[in-house]
Coordinates of C-alpha atoms in Angstrom, one line a residue:
V1299 CA 94.7 117.0 136.7
V1300 CA 95.1 116.3 140.4
H1301 CA 98.1 117.9 142.0
T1302 CA 98.9 115.1 145.4
I1303 CA 102.3 114.8 147.4
Q1304 CA 103.9 111.7 147.3
H1305 CA 106.4 109.6 150.1
D1306 CA 108.1 107.1 150.0
R1307 CA 108.1 105.7 146.3
G1308 CA 105.6 107.1 145.5
K1309 CA 103.1 106.0 148.1
L1310 CA 101.0 108.6 149.3
Q1311 CA 100.8 109.1 153.3
P1312 CA 98.1 108.3 155.3
T1313 CA 97.9 112.2 156.5
T1314 CA 99.2 113.6 153.5
L1315 CA 96.0 115.3 152.4
Q1316 CA 93.4 117.6 153.8
S1317 CA 91.6 117.8 149.9
I1318 CA 91.6 117.3 147.2
I1319 CA 91.6 120.0 143.8
Y1320 CA 90.3 119.4 140.9
V1321 CA 91.5 121.9 138.2
H1322 CA 90.6 121.5 135.2
L1323 CA 93.2 123.0 132.2
K1324 CA 92.3 123.9 128.9
P1325 CA 94.9 123.3 126.5
S1326 CA 96.4 126.5 124.7
T1327 CA 98.4 124.6 122.0
R1328 CA 97.8 121.2 119.5
C1329 CA 98.8 118.5 120.5
I1330 CA 102.2 117.8 118.4
Q1331 CA 103.7 121.8 118.9
R1332 CA 103.9 120.3 123.1
S1333 CA 105.4 117.4 122.6
E1334 CA 107.3 118.5 120.5
R1335 CA 108.2 121.6 123.8
R1336 CA 108.8 118.9 125.3
C1337 CA 111.1 116.8 123.5
E1338 CA 113.3 120.6 123.1
L1339 CA 113.7 120.5 127.0
L1340 CA 114.3 117.0 126.6
Q1341 CA 116.7 116.8 123.4
D1342 CA 119.0 115.4 125.8
L1343 CA 117.7 112.4 127.4
V1344 CA 114.6 111.9 124.8
D1345 CA 114.1 111.0 121.3
L1346 CA 111.8 113.1 119.3
C1347 CA 109.3 109.8 119.1
C1348 CA 107.6 111.1 122.3
M1349 CA 106.2 113.0 119.4
C1350 CA 104.3 109.5 118.4
E1351 CA 102.0 109.8 121.4
C1352 CA 100.0 112.5 119.2
V1353 CA 99.1 110.5 116.3
L1354 CA 96.8 108.1 117.2
R1355 CA 94.6 111.7 119.0
Q1356 CA 94.9 113.6 116.3
S1357 CA 90.6 113.6 114.9
N1358 CA 89.7 114.4 110.7
T1359 CA 92.9 115.1 110.8
L1360 CA 95.5 113.7 107.9
Y1361 CA 97.6 111.3 110.9
T1362 CA 94.4 109.2 110.8
T1363 CA 95.0 107.7 107.9
P1364 CA 96.2 104.3 107.1
S1365 CA 99.5 104.4 105.6
V1366 CA 102.3 102.8 103.8
S1367 CA 106.2 102.9 104.5
I1368 CA 107.8 100.7 101.0
V1369 CA 111.0 100.5 101.8
Y1370 CA 112.9 98.9 99.1
I1371 CA 116.7 97.6 97.6
P1372 CA 119.3 100.9 96.2
L1373 CA 118.7 99.5 92.6
S1374 CA 117.7 102.3 91.3
L1375 CA 116.2 101.2 88.4
T1376 CA 113.6 98.7 90.1
H1377 CA 113.1 101.2 92.8
T1378 CA 112.2 103.6 90.7
H1379 CA 110.1 101.7 88.5
T1380 CA 108.4 100.5 90.7
H1381 CA 107.8 103.6 92.4
T1382 CA 106.1 105.3 88.8
S1383 CA 104.1 102.4 88.2
F1384 CA 102.9 102.2 91.9
S1385 CA 101.8 105.9 91.5
L1386 CA 99.3 105.5 89.0
H1387 CA 97.2 103.7 90.8
P1388 CA 94.2 106.4 91.7
Q1389 CA 93.2 105.8 95.5
V1390 CA 97.5 105.9 96.0
Q1391 CA 99.8 108.8 96.4
T1392 CA 103.7 108.4 97.4
N1393 CA 105.2 111.9 98.6
R1394 CA 106.4 115.4 97.3
Q1395 CA 109.5 114.9 96.1
S1396 CA 112.2 116.1 98.2
E1397 CA 114.4 119.4 97.8
L1398 CA 116.8 117.2 99.3
H1399 CA 116.8 113.9 98.2
Y1400 CA 114.9 114.7 95.4
E1401 CA 111.8 111.5 94.6
E1402 CA 113.9 110.2 98.6
V1403 CA 111.2 111.6 102.3
Q1404 CA 114.7 110.6 103.9
F1405 CA 112.7 111.6 107.5
F1406 CA 114.1 108.2 108.9
S1407 CA 117.6 107.4 108.0
D1408 CA 118.5 111.7 108.0
D1409 CA 119.2 112.7 111.4
T1410 CA 117.9 116.8 111.3
L1411 CA 114.8 116.5 108.9
Y1412 CA 113.6 113.1 112.0
Q1413 CA 114.3 116.7 113.7
R1414 CA 111.9 118.7 111.6
G1415 CA 109.1 115.8 114.1
I1416 CA 105.6 114.4 112.7
Q1417 CA 104.6 117.4 111.7
W1418 CA 107.3 117.9 109.2
Y1419 CA 107.6 114.4 108.1
M1420 CA 103.2 114.2 107.4
E1421 CA 103.1 117.7 105.6
Q1422 CA 105.7 115.8 102.8
F1423 CA 102.4 114.2 101.4
P1424 CA 99.8 116.4 99.0
Y1425 CA 96.9 114.3 101.4
P1426 CA 93.3 116.7 101.6
P1427 CA 91.9 116.8 104.3
S1428 CA 89.4 115.5 105.5
P1429 CA 86.1 115.9 104.9
S1430 CA 84.1 117.9 107.7
V1431 CA 81.0 116.0 109.0
P1432 CA 77.2 117.7 108.3
P1433 CA 75.3 118.0 111.8
T1434 CA 72.8 115.2 112.6
N1435 CA 70.0 117.4 112.6
S1436 CA 70.6 118.2 109.0
S1437 CA 68.4 117.3 106.3
L1438 CA 70.5 117.1 104.2
P1439 CA 71.8 112.9 102.8
S1440 CA 75.7 112.8 103.6
S1441 CA 77.4 112.6 100.7
P1442 CA 79.3 109.2 100.5
P1443 CA 83.3 109.4 101.7
P1444 CA 86.0 109.5 99.6
P1445 CA 87.2 106.1 99.0
P1446 CA 90.5 105.4 101.1
T1447 CA 94.2 106.8 99.6
L1448 CA 97.1 105.1 100.9
L1449 CA 100.3 107.0 100.9
F1450 CA 103.7 105.5 100.6
E1451 CA 107.5 106.4 100.3
K1452 CA 110.1 104.5 98.7
S1453 CA 113.5 104.9 100.2
A1454 CA 117.0 103.8 99.5
T1455 CA 118.5 104.4 103.0
Y1456 CA 115.3 103.5 105.5
F1457 CA 116.1 99.6 105.4
V1458 CA 120.1 98.7 106.0
H1459 CA 119.9 102.8 108.8
P1460 CA 120.0 101.1 112.4
Q1461 CA 117.4 103.3 113.5
A1462 CA 115.0 103.8 111.2
P1463 CA 113.3 100.1 112.1
Q1464 CA 112.4 102.1 115.7
R1465 CA 111.4 105.7 114.1
A1466 CA 109.6 104.2 112.2
K1467 CA 107.2 102.2 114.5
A1468 CA 106.7 105.0 116.9
V1469 CA 105.6 107.2 113.8
L1470 CA 104.0 103.9 111.8
P1471 CA 102.8 101.1 114.0
Q1472 CA 100.2 99.7 111.2
A1473 CA 102.5 100.4 108.2
Q1474 CA 103.3 97.4 105.4
L1475 CA 107.1 97.2 104.6
V1476 CA 108.0 96.3 100.9
V1477 CA 111.3 95.1 100.4
I1478 CA 113.0 94.3 97.2
L1479 CA 115.2 91.4 97.3
A1480 CA 117.2 91.5 94.3
D1481 CA 120.7 89.2 94.0
P1482 CA 122.9 90.5 96.2
S1483 CA 125.4 90.7 93.6
H1484 CA 124.0 92.4 91.2
R1485 CA 122.8 94.6 93.3
A1486 CA 126.4 95.9 94.7
Y1487 CA 127.6 96.3 91.2
S1488 CA 124.3 98.6 90.1
W1489 CA 125.2 100.2 93.2
Y1490 CA 129.5 100.8 92.1
Q1491 CA 128.1 101.7 89.1
H1492 CA 124.9 104.0 89.9
Q1493 CA 127.9 105.8 92.2
R1494 CA 130.0 106.2 89.5
A1495 CA 127.6 107.5 86.8
H1496 CA 126.7 110.1 89.1
S1497 CA 131.3 111.2 88.9
D1498 CA 131.8 110.1 92.7
P1499 CA 135.5 110.6 93.5
T1500 CA 136.4 107.2 95.5
A1501 CA 134.0 105.7 92.5
V1502 CA 136.4 107.0 89.1
R1503 CA 138.9 105.8 90.7
F1504 CA 139.0 102.6 92.3
S1505 CA 137.3 100.0 89.7
F1506 CA 135.3 97.6 91.0
S1507 CA 137.8 94.4 92.6
E1508 CA 139.1 97.4 94.1
V1509 CA 136.1 98.3 96.4
I1510 CA 134.9 95.3 97.0
R1511 CA 138.0 94.4 98.6
A1512 CA 138.5 97.3 100.4
S1513 CA 139.9 96.4 103.8
P1514 CA 139.1 98.4 107.4
S1515 CA 143.0 99.8 107.4
S1516 CA 142.3 100.6 103.2
P1517 CA 141.8 104.5 103.0
P1518 CA 138.0 106.0 104.5
H1519 CA 136.2 107.5 101.0
L1520 CA 137.1 103.6 100.0
S1521 CA 136.6 101.7 103.4
S1522 CA 133.1 103.7 103.3
L1523 CA 132.5 103.0 99.8
S1524 CA 133.1 99.5 99.4
H1525 CA 130.4 98.9 102.8
H1526 CA 127.9 100.8 100.4
C1527 CA 128.5 98.6 98.1
L1528 CA 128.0 95.5 100.2
T1529 CA 125.7 95.6 103.4
P1530 CA 122.7 96.3 102.1
G1531 CA 123.1 92.9 100.1
H1532 CA 122.5 91.3 104.0
Y1533 CA 119.8 90.7 103.9
H1534 CA 119.0 88.4 106.7
Q1535 CA 120.3 91.2 109.3
H1536 CA 118.1 93.4 108.0
I1537 CA 114.9 92.0 107.7
S1538 CA 115.5 90.9 111.0
H1539 CA 116.3 94.0 113.1
W1540 CA 113.3 95.5 110.9
L1541 CA 110.4 92.5 112.4
E1542 CA 112.7 93.4 116.2
Y1543 CA 110.4 95.8 116.3
Y1544 CA 107.0 94.9 112.6
D1545 CA 105.0 92.4 112.4
H1546 CA 106.0 89.4 109.6
S1547 CA 102.8 90.0 108.4
Q1548 CA 102.7 93.5 107.9
L1549 CA 105.8 92.6 105.3
L1550 CA 106.0 91.9 101.7
L1551 CA 109.1 90.6 100.4
I1552 CA 108.9 90.9 96.4
D1553 CA 111.5 88.5 94.7
G1554 CA 113.9 91.8 91.6
D1555 CA 114.2 89.7 89.2
E1556 CA 111.1 89.0 89.1
L1557 CA 109.9 92.7 89.1
V1558 CA 112.6 93.3 86.1
E1559 CA 110.7 90.7 84.7
R1560 CA 107.1 90.9 85.1
P1561 CA 106.6 93.7 86.3
A1562 CA 102.6 94.1 85.8
A1563 CA 101.8 90.7 87.6
V1564 CA 103.8 92.2 90.8
M1565 CA 101.5 94.7 91.2
D1566 CA 98.7 92.7 91.4
Q1567 CA 101.4 91.0 94.5
L1568 CA 101.1 94.4 95.5
L1569 CA 98.0 95.6 95.5
E1570 CA 96.3 92.0 97.0
F1571 CA 99.1 92.5 99.8
L1572 CA 97.5 96.6 101.2
R1573 CA 94.4 95.0 99.8
L1574 CA 93.6 97.7 97.4
P1575 CA 91.6 96.7 94.8
F1576 CA 92.7 95.8 91.2
H1577 CA 93.9 98.2 88.8
P1578 CA 95.0 97.2 85.2
F1579 CA 98.5 97.6 84.9
Q1580 CA 98.6 95.2 82.5
N1581 CA 97.3 97.4 80.0
I1582 CA 99.7 99.7 81.6
L1583 CA 102.8 98.5 81.6
Q1584 CA 104.5 97.9 77.9
Y1585 CA 108.3 96.4 77.3
D1586 CA 110.0 98.9 75.4
S1587 CA 112.5 96.5 73.7
R1588 CA 114.5 100.1 72.9
K1589 CA 114.8 101.3 76.1
G1590 CA 115.3 97.2 78.2
F1591 CA 112.4 97.8 80.4
Y1592 CA 108.4 98.9 80.9
C1593 CA 106.9 102.4 80.6
V1594 CA 103.9 103.6 81.1
V1595 CA 101.8 103.4 78.0
E1596 CA 99.4 107.2 78.6
S1597 CA 95.8 107.7 77.2
N1598 CA 97.1 108.3 73.3
R1599 CA 99.9 105.5 73.2
R1600 CA 102.2 106.9 73.6
K1601 CA 104.8 104.6 75.8
K1602 CA 106.5 106.8 78.5
C1603 CA 109.5 105.5 80.0
L1604 CA 111.9 106.0 82.6
G1605 CA 114.4 109.4 81.6
K1606 CA 118.1 108.6 80.3
S1607 CA 120.1 107.8 82.7
K1608 CA 117.9 105.1 84.2
G1609 CA 118.4 102.2 83.1
R1610 CA 121.7 102.3 81.5
S1611 CA 124.3 100.1 80.1
Y1612 CA 127.5 99.5 81.8
P1613 CA 129.8 97.1 81.1
P1614 CA 129.2 92.9 82.3
M1615 CA 131.0 92.2 86.0
T1616 CA 134.0 90.0 85.3
D1617 CA 134.1 86.4 86.3
E1618 CA 136.4 86.8 89.0
D1619 CA 134.2 89.8 91.1
Q1620 CA 131.6 87.5 90.2
Q1621 CA 133.4 84.1 92.1
W1622 CA 134.2 86.4 95.1
L1623 CA 130.6 88.1 95.5
S1624 CA 129.3 84.5 95.7
S1625 CA 131.7 83.4 98.2
Y1626 CA 131.2 86.7 100.9
Y1627 CA 127.5 86.2 100.5
A1628 CA 126.9 82.4 100.4
P1629 CA 127.2 81.9 104.0
H1630 CA 124.3 85.8 105.0
N1631 CA 122.3 84.1 101.9
A1632 CA 121.9 80.8 104.3
Q1633 CA 120.6 82.9 106.3
L1634 CA 118.2 84.5 104.7
K1635 CA 117.1 81.2 103.6
E1636 CA 116.7 80.2 107.1
L1637 CA 114.4 83.0 108.0
L1638 CA 112.6 82.8 104.8
T1639 CA 111.9 79.1 105.6
R1640 CA 111.3 80.2 109.3
L1641 CA 108.0 82.8 108.6
G1642 CA 107.2 80.5 105.1
R1643 CA 108.1 83.1 102.6
T1644 CA 108.5 81.5 98.9
P1645 CA 112.1 82.8 97.9
P1646 CA 113.0 84.4 96.0
R1647 CA 114.8 82.5 92.1
W1648 CA 118.8 83.9 92.3
L1649 CA 118.6 82.7 96.1
I1650 CA 117.7 78.5 95.1

């Protein structure tokens, strides 16, 4: 640290210094702790992303490990099934189950959790510490390094949260992002039924037709449910927002229909995107006609399917609601198709 006195917008006056004293300081706290303390002092001026300056300076710790954030459209069965299937890969680690949000961490979309800082976030992943490096003069042969472990999480909230892209970029600049593009009309109906199955009072009281047609002057709880049903399907808007912070090469877009019908092929596509070794998903995932979706085949050849709450059946959407949603999403889908064409991406089948 060089102690100087500065004048005139940072320029040193010629007669200011007669000598320079160099003081060598040895920090008594870890980088993460120092940044957390700075953020506490400046909490009204800066975002907690200031802690991210430490991430690249950690050595032999979790923070230097490449990780992947997987961003899902909130289509319950699809993203839960993908999460379960992808976790079967031997070089993949997912987060521990959260006490607050069950399967999801929601660090980047929950302001309270985000205040806990990077160290708390990384502690949500059961990653082992890096092996110690033997001395250079050791006569013992060094063991080969363990295979790289990919960390991933799924989220139903990151995709649409206005601050999540900036926060994620600050913490995980090299993250790979995966978005499942389901038909927005089906996604909206699925979300309504999901809320209804969980006894959301607004979803129980109002029909799907009433929810999607709610206006800004509707009761707040009805407008809120309508917003959560409809706006996640504005794919162009949300993808464009993420691409303000990440390069499009870090983004994989998955056709939701393809994932439901051919999950093993989609898993192969995901492994190629993440540069992970091949894994025989075609031997692990098997269709179960009783459940109506693919289940995991265990070593004893027994099928392990998702719980009763997944893949639940509900009445089909009415033709009137389908037509209303088709008209509502038409301009949004046109913008999405234009964006995908510009990025050189193949549009999902429901968009063609």
